[in-house]
Coordinates of C-alpha atoms and ligand atoms in Angstrom, one line a residue:
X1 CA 59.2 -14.9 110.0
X2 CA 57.4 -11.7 111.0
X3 CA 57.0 -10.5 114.6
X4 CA 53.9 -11.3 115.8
X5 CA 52.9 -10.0 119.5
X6 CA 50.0 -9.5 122.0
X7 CA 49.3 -7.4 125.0
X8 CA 47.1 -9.6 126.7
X9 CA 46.3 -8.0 130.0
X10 CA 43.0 -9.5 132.0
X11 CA 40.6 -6.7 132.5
X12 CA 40.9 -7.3 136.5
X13 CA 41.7 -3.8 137.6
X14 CA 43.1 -0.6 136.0
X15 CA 46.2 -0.6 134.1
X16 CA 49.4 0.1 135.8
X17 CA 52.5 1.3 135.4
X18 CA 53.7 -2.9 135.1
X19 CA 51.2 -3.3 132.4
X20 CA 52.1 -0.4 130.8
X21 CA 55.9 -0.7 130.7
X22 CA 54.6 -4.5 128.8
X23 CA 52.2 -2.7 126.4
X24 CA 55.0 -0.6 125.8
X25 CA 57.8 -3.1 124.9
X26 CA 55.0 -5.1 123.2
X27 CA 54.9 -2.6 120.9
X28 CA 58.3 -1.2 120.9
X29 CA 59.3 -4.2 119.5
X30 CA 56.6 -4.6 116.8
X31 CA 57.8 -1.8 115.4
X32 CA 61.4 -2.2 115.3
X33 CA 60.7 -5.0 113.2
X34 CA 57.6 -4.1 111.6
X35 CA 55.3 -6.7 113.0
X36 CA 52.2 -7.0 114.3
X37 CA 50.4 -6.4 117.7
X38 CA 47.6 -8.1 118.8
X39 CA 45.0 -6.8 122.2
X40 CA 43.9 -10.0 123.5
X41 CA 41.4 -9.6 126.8
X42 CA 42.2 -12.4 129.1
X43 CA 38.8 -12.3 130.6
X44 CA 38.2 -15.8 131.9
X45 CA 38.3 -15.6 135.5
X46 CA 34.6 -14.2 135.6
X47 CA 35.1 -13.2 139.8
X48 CA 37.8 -10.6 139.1
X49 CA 36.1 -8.9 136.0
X50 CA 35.9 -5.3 136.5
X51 CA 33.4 -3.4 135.1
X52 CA 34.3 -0.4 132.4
X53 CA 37.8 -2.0 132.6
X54 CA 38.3 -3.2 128.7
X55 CA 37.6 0.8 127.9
X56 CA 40.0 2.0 130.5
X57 CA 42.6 -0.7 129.3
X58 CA 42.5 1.3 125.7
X59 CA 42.5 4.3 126.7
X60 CA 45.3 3.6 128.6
X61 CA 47.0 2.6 125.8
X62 CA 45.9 5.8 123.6
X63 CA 47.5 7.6 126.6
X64 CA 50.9 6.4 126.1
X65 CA 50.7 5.7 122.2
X66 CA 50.9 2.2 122.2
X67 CA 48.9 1.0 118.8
X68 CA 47.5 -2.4 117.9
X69 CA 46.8 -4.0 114.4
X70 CA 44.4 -6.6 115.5
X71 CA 41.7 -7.4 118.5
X72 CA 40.7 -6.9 120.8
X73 CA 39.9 -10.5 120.9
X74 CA 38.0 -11.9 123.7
X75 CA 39.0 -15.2 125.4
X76 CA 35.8 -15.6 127.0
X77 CA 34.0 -14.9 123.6
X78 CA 36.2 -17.3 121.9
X79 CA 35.6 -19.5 124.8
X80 CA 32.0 -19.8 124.3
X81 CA 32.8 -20.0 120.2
X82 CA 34.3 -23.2 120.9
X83 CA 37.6 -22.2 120.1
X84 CA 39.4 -24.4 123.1
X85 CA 37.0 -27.2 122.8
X86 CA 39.6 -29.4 120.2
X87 CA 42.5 -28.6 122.2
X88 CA 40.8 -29.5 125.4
X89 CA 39.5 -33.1 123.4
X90 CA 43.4 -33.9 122.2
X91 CA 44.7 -33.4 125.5
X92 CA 42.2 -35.5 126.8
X93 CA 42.7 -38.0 124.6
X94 CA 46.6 -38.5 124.9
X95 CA 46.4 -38.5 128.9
X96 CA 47.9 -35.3 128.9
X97 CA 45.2 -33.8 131.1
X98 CA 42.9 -35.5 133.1
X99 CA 40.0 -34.7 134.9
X100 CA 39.7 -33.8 138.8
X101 CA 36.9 -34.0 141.0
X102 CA 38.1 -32.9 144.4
X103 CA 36.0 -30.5 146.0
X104 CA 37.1 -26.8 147.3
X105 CA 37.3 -28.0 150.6
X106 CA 39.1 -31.3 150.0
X107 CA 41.4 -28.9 148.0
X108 CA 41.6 -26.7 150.9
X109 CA 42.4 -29.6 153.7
X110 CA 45.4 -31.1 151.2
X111 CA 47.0 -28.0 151.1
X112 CA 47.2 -27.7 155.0
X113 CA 48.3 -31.3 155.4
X114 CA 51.2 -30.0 152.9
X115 CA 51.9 -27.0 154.8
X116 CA 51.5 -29.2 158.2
X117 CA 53.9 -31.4 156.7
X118 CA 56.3 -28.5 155.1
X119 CA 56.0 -29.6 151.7
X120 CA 54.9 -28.1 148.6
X121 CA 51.6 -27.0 148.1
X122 CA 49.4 -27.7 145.2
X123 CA 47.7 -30.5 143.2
X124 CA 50.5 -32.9 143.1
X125 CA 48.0 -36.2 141.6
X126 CA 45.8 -36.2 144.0
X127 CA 42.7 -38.7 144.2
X128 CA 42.2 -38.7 140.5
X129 CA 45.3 -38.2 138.2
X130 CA 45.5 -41.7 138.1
X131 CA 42.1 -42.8 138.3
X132 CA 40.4 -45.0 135.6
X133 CA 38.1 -43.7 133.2
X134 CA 35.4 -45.7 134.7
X135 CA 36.0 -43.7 137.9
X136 CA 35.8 -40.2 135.3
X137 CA 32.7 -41.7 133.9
X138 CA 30.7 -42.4 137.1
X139 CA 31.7 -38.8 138.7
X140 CA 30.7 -37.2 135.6
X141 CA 27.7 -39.0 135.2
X142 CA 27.0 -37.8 139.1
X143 CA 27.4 -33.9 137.7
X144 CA 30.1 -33.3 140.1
X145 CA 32.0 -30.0 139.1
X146 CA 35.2 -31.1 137.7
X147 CA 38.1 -29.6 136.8
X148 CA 40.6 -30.5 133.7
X149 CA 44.2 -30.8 135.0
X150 CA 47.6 -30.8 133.1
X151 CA 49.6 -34.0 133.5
X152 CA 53.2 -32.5 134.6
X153 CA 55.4 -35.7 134.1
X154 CA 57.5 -36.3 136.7
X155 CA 61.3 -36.9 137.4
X156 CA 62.0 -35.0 133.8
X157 CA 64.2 -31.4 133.8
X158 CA 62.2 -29.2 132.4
X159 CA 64.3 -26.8 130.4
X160 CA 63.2 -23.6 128.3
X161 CA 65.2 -20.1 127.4
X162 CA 64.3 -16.7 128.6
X163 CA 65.5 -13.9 126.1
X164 CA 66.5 -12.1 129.2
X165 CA 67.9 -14.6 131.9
X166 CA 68.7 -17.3 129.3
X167 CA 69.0 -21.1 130.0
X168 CA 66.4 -22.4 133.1
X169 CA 65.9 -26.3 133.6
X170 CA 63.5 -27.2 136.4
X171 CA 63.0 -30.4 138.3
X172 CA 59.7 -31.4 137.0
X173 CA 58.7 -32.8 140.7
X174 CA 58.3 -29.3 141.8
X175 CA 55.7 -28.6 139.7
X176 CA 52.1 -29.3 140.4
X177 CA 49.4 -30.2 137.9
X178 CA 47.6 -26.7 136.9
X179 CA 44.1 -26.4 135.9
X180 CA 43.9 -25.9 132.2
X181 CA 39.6 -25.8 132.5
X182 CA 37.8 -24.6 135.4
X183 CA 34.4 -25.8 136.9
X184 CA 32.2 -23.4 135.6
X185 CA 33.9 -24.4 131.9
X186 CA 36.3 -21.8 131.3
X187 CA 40.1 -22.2 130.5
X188 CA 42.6 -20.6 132.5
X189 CA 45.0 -18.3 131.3
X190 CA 47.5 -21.2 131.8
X191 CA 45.4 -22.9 128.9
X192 CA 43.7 -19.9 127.1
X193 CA 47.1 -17.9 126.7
X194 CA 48.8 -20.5 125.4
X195 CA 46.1 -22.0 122.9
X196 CA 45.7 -17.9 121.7
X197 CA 49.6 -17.5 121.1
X198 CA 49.6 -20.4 119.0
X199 CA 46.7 -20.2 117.3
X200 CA 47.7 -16.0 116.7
X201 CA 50.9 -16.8 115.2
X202 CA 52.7 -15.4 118.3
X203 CA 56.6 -15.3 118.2
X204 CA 57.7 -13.4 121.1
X205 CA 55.3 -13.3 124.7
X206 CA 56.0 -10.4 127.1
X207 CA 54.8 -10.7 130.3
X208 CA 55.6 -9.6 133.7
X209 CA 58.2 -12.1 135.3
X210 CA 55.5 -13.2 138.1
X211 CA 54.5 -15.6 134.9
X212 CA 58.3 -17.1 135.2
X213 CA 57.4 -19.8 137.4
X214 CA 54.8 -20.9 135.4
X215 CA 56.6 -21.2 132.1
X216 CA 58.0 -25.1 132.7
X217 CA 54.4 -25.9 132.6
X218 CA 53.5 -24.0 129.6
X219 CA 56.4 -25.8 127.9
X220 CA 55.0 -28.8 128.6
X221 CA 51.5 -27.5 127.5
X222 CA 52.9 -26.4 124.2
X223 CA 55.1 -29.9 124.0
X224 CA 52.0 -31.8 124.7
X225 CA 49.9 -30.1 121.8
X226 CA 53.1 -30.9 119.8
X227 CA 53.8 -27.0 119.1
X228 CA 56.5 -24.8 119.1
X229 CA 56.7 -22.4 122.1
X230 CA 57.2 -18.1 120.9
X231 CA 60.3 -16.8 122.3
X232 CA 59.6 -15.8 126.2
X233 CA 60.3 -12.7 127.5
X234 CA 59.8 -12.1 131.2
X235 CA 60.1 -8.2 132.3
X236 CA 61.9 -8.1 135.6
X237 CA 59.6 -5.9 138.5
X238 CA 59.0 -2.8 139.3
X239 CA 60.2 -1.2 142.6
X240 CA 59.4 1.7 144.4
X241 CA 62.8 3.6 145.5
X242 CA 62.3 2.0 149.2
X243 CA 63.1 -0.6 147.5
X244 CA 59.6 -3.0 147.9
X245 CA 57.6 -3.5 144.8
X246 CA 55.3 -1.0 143.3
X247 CA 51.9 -0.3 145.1
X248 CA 48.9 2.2 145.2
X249 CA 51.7 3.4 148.7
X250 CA 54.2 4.5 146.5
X251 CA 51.9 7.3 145.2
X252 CA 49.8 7.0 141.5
X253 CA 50.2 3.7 140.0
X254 CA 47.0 3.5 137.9
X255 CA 48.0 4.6 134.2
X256 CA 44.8 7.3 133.8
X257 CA 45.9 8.7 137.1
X258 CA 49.0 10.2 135.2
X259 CA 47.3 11.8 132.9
X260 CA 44.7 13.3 135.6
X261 CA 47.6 14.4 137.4
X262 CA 48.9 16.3 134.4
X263 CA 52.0 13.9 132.9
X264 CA 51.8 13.8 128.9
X265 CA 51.1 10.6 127.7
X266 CA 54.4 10.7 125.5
X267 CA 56.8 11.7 128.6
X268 CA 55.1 8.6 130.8
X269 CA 55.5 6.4 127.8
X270 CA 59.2 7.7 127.3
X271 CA 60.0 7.4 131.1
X272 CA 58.1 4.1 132.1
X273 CA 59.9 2.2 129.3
X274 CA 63.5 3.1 130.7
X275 CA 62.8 1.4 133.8
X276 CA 64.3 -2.1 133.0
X277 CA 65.2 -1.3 129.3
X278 CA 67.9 0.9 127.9
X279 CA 69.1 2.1 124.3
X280 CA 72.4 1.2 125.3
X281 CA 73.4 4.8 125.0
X282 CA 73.0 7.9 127.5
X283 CA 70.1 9.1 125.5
X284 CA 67.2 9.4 128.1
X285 CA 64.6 12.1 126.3
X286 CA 63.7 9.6 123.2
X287 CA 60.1 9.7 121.2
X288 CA 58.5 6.2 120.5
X289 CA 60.2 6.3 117.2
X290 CA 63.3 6.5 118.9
X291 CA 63.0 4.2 121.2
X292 CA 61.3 1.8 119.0
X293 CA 64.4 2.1 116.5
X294 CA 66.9 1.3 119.6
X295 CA 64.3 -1.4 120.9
X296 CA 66.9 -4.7 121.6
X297 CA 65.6 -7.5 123.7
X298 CA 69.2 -7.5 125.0
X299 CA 68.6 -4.3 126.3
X300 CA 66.6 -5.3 128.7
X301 CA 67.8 -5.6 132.1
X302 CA 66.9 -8.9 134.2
X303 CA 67.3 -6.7 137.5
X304 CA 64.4 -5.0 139.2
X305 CA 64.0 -1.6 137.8
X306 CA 63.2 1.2 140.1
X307 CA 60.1 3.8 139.6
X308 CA 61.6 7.3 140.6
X309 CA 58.8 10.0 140.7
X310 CA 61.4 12.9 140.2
X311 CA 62.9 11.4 136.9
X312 CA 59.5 11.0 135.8
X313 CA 58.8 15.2 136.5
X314 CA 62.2 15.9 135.2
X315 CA 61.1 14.5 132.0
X316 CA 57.5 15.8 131.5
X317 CA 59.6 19.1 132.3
X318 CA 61.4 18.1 129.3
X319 CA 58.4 17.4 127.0
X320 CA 57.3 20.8 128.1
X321 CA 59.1 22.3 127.5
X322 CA 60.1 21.5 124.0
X323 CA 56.8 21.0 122.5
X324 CA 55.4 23.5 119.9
X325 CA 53.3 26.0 122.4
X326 CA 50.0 25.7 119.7
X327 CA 50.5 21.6 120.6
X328 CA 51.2 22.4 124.6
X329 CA 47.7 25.0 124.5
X330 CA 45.6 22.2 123.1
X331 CA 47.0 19.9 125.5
X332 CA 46.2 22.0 128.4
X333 CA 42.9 22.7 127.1
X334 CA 42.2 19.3 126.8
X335 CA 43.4 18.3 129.9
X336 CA 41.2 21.2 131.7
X337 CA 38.5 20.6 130.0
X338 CA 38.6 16.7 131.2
X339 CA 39.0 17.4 134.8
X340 CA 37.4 20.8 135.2
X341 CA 34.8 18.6 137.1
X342 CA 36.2 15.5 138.7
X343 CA 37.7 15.7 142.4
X344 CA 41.0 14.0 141.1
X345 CA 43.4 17.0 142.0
X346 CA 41.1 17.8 144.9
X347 CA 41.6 14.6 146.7
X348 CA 45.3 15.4 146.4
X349 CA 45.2 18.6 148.1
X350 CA 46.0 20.3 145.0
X351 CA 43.1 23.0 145.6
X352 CA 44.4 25.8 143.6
X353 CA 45.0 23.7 140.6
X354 CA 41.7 22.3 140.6
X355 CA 40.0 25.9 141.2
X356 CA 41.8 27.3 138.0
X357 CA 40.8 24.8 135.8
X358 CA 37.3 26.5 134.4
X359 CA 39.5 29.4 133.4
X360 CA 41.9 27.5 131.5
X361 CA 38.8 25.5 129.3
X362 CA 37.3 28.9 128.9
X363 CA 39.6 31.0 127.5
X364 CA 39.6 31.5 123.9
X365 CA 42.5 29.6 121.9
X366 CA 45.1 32.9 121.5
X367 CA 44.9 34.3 125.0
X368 CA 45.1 30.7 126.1
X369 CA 48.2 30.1 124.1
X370 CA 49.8 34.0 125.0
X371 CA 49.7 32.9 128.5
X372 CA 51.1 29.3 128.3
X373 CA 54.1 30.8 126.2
X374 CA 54.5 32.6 128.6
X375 CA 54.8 30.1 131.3
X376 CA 56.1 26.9 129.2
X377 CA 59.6 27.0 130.4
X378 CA 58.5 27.4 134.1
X379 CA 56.1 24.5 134.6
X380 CA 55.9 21.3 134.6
X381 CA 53.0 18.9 135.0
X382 CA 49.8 20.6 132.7
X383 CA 48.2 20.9 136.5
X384 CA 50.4 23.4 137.4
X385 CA 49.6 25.9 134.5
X386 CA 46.0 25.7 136.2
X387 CA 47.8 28.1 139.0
X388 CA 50.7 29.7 136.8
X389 CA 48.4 31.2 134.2
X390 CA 45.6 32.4 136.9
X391 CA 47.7 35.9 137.3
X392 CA 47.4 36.4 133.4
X393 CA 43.9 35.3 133.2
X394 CA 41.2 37.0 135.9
X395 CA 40.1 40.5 135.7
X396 CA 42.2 41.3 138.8
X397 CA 44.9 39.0 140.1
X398 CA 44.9 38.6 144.2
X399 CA 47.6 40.7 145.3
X400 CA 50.4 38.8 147.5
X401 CA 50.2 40.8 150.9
X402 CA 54.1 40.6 151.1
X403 CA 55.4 41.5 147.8
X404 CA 53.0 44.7 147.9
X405 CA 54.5 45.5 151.3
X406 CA 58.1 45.1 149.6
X407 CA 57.7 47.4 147.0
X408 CA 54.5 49.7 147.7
X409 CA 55.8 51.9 149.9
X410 CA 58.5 53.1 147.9
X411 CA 58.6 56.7 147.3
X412 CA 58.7 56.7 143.6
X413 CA 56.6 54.0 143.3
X414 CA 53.3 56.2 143.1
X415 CA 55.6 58.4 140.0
X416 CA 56.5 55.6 138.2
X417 CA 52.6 53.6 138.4
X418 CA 51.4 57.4 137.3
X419 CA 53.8 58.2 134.6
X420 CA 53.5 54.3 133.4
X421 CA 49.7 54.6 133.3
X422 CA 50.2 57.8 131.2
X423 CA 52.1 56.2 128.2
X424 CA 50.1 53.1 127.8
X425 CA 47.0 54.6 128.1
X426 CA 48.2 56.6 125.4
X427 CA 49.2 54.0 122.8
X428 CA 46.8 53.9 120.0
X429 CA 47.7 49.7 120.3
X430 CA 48.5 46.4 122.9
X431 CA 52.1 47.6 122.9
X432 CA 55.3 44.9 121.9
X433 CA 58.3 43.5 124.2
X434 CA 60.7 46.1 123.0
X435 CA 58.0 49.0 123.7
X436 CA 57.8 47.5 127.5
X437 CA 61.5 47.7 128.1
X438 CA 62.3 50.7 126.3
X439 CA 59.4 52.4 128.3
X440 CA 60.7 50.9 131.6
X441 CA 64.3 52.2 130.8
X442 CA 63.1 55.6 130.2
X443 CA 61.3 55.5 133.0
X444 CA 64.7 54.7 135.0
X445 CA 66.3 57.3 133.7
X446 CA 63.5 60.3 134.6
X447 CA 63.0 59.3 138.1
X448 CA 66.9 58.8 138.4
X449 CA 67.2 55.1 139.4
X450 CA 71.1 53.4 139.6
X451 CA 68.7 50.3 138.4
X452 CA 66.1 48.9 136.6
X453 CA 65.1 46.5 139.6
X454 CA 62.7 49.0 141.2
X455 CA 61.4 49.7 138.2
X456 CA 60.8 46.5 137.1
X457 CA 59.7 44.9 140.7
X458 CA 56.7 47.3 141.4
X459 CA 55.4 47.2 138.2
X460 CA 55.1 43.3 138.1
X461 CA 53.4 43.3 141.7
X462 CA 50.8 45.9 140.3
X463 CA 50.6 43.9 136.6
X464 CA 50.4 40.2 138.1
X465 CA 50.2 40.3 142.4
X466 CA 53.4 38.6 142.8
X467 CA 57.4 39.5 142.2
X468 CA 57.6 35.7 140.8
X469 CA 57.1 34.9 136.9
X470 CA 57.9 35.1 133.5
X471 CA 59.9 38.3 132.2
X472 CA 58.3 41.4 132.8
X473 CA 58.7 42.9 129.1
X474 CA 57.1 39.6 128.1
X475 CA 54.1 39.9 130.4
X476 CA 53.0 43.5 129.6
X477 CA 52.7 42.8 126.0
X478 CA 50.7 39.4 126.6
X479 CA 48.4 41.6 129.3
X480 CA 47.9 44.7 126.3
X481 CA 47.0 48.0 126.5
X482 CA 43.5 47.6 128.3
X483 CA 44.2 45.3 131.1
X484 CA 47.7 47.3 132.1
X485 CA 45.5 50.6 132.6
X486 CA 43.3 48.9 134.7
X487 CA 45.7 47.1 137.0
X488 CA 47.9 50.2 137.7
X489 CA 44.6 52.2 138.5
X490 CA 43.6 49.6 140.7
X491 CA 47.6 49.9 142.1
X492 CA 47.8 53.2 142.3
X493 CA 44.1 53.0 144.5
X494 CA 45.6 50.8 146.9
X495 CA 49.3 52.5 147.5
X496 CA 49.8 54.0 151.1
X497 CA 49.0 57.6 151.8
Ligands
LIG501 N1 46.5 -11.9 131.4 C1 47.9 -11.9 132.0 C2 48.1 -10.8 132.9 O1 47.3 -9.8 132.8 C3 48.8 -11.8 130.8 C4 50.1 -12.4 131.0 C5 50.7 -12.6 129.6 O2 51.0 -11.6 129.0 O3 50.8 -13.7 129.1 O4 48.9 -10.8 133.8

């Protein structure tokens, strides 16, 4: 039997880490085994669609590299195709759902007599699960707004396997009878979902383990059609370190805000798919082809997993740094280019970031790329190459008021600025590495220095405004011939008397 699975998330809001982490698995999994995923929009609760939300849902998904065969399907398209319509009509027929006309607020005044009473809230039979069909008839024929209601039997154990907690029977009495259709005539995910993973061929469901408590009634759904349940696999929750579940207070929870922040898609996928799942190794830094060949339901943890902020920089740092720096440039220039004008890194209080971003997108492809080699093993999130690559970038980088106080008023800085300015300016050529250092030694050596420190110290205040950064040898070939003359004129201009 091939593996057939679905991300089915309803387009109520935008996709978050949770969702993610299922997308991921979903097609973690599909791969391992070379089946099939399916998107499926659960998009039948009509109050909590969110506009735009189906586009941000895939590109969500693009982010993080999870792929899908087939979809998106639509349950409310299929909805109005008729698709439900024999299921509903079977059910109905074998008593295994009956309709219910209790208004909201009849609704609403049972479930405070329950909680009055301290028992179990929810639609427990009610006025009409045993009502006769001339009673159906007659409130039907009145156009009341009914509802169709599964018929949970009672005094049964309801028993069904999770793949990752195992054997769970449940006391049918504790269950109350869900709505499978709605007043305004569409199904409810209980019903919808469940029709779909049939009907798709479905083998294995996913799903966030808030569904757990509903899965008895699904079995009973799925016995009462007479079909075979897919195997059920409930992800345990994610937690903040603090310990409480995952919210917009633990920081960025939305999927796109990652990427805005400047996380690659492939070290979010790679880090959000470790929480609650692992190889069964120490490997942590593993590509989607990695982890898809080490994908084992078993590995799955049935514990909370916990979302740590500083494991997920630690591994873009990774990703960073390893990538091929042609790959890393485009991905920079992409990822300027996108939010050169949005107020995302603003509203963090990441001004400088934000302000460099216009420079990145315009720079042409080699300088772009000299100056992220440069800087690749010292950043981390694509944001912060916005501020590291500024010094290499402008005409004239702002000069750090204490590092030129540190090394300015040396007294052979102004010798070595004027004797530096001398040889480059005289190369017929932007000068290599090995130039720059044997220069620098030489240097050393005719204004008698015990080190190379104050040579090298001055010259990167004058070359960059700062006595942080990459290797000095490094930075004077990237800067050339040109742009060296003209930052040790404008350091020389500005030395003390
Ligand atoms: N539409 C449901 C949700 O977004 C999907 C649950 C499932 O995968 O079955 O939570």
């Amino acid at each position: 039997m091939s593996v057939r699975v679905r991300y089915a998330p309803s387009p109520t809001g935008s996709p978050h880490v949770g969702n993610i982490r299922t997308a991921l698995y979903n097609s973690l999994f599909a791969r391992r085994h070379r089946g099939t995923v399916l998107l499926r929009i659960e998009d039948t609760d009509r109050a909590r669609a969110v506009p735009g939300c189906e586009e941000e849902i895939i590109e969500s998904l693009a982010y993080v590299g999870v792929e899908w065969q087939e979809g998106p399907f639509r349950q409310s398209e299929r909805s109005a195709q008729g698709v439900y319509q024999p299921y509903i009509d079977s059910l109905v027929e074998s008593g295994s759902a009956y309709f219910a006309f209790e208004t909201p607020e009849e609704l609403a005044a049972m479930r405070e007599e329950q909680s009055r009473l301290k028992l179990a809230t929810g639609y427990f039979g009610g006025a009409w699960r045993d009502a006769g069909p001339g009673d159906v008839e007659r409130a039907r024929a009145e156009g009341q707004p009914g509802v169709l209601r599964l018929r949970i039997p009672r005094d049964e154990t309801i028993a069904f396997q999770d793949a990752v907690r195992g054997d769970i029977e449940v006391d049918s009495n504790v269950l109350d009878d869900p709505v499978l259709i709605k007043a305004d005539g569409m199904p409810t995910y209980h019903f919808a979902a469940m029709v779909d993973d049939h009907l798709m061929g479905i083998t294995h469901v996913f799903r966030g383990e808030e569904w757990i408590a509903s899965a008895p009634k699904h079995i009973v759904l799925f016995r009462a059609l007479g079909w075979e349940p897919p195997v059920l696999v409930h992800l345990p929750v994610i937690k903040g370190k603090d310990g409480s579940k995952l919210s917009k207070r633990h920081g960025d929870t939305a999927c796109l805000d990652f990427r805005r922040a400047g996380f690659l898609g492939e070290a979010l996928a790679n880090f959000i798919a470790l929480i609650g799942w692992s190889p069964g190794d120490d490997r942590e830094v593993m590509s989607l082809d990695e982890m898809s060949e080490a994908f084992e339901i078993r590995g799955i943890q049935p514990s909370s997993g916990v979302f740590d902020p500083e494991k997920l920089d630690w591994m873009q740092g990774e990703y960073v740094r390893s990538l091929p720096t042609g790959a890393l440039t485009r991905k920079v220039r992409e990822y300027a280019s996108e939010l050169e004008n949005s107020d995302f890194l603003r509203a963090k209080g990441e001004e400088a970031a934000a302000e460099g971003l216009a420079l990145l997108a315009a720079q042409d492809e080699a300088r772009l790329m000299g100056a992220i080699g440069l800087l690749q093993q010292r950043c981390t999130r694509l944001s912060d190459f916005s501020v590291a690559c500024k010094p290499f970038l402008v005409d004239q980088p702002a000069m750090d008021p204490s590092a030129t106080a540190k090394w300015f008023g040396e007294p052979h800085v102004r010798e070595l600025f004027r004797a530096l300015r001398e040889k480059v300016a005289a190369l017929p050529d932007d000068p290599d590495e090995a130039w720059c250092e044997a220069t620098a030694r030489a240097l050393q050596a005719t204004l008698g220095l015990d080190k190379l420190g104050p040579v090298v110290h001055p010259i990167r205040v004058a070359l960059t405004g700062t006595t942080i950064g990459p290797g000095l040898f490094e930075l004077m070939a990237f800067l050339g011939r040109d742009r060296m003359v003209v930052r040790l004129d404008s350091a020389l201009g500005s030395l003390p008397a």
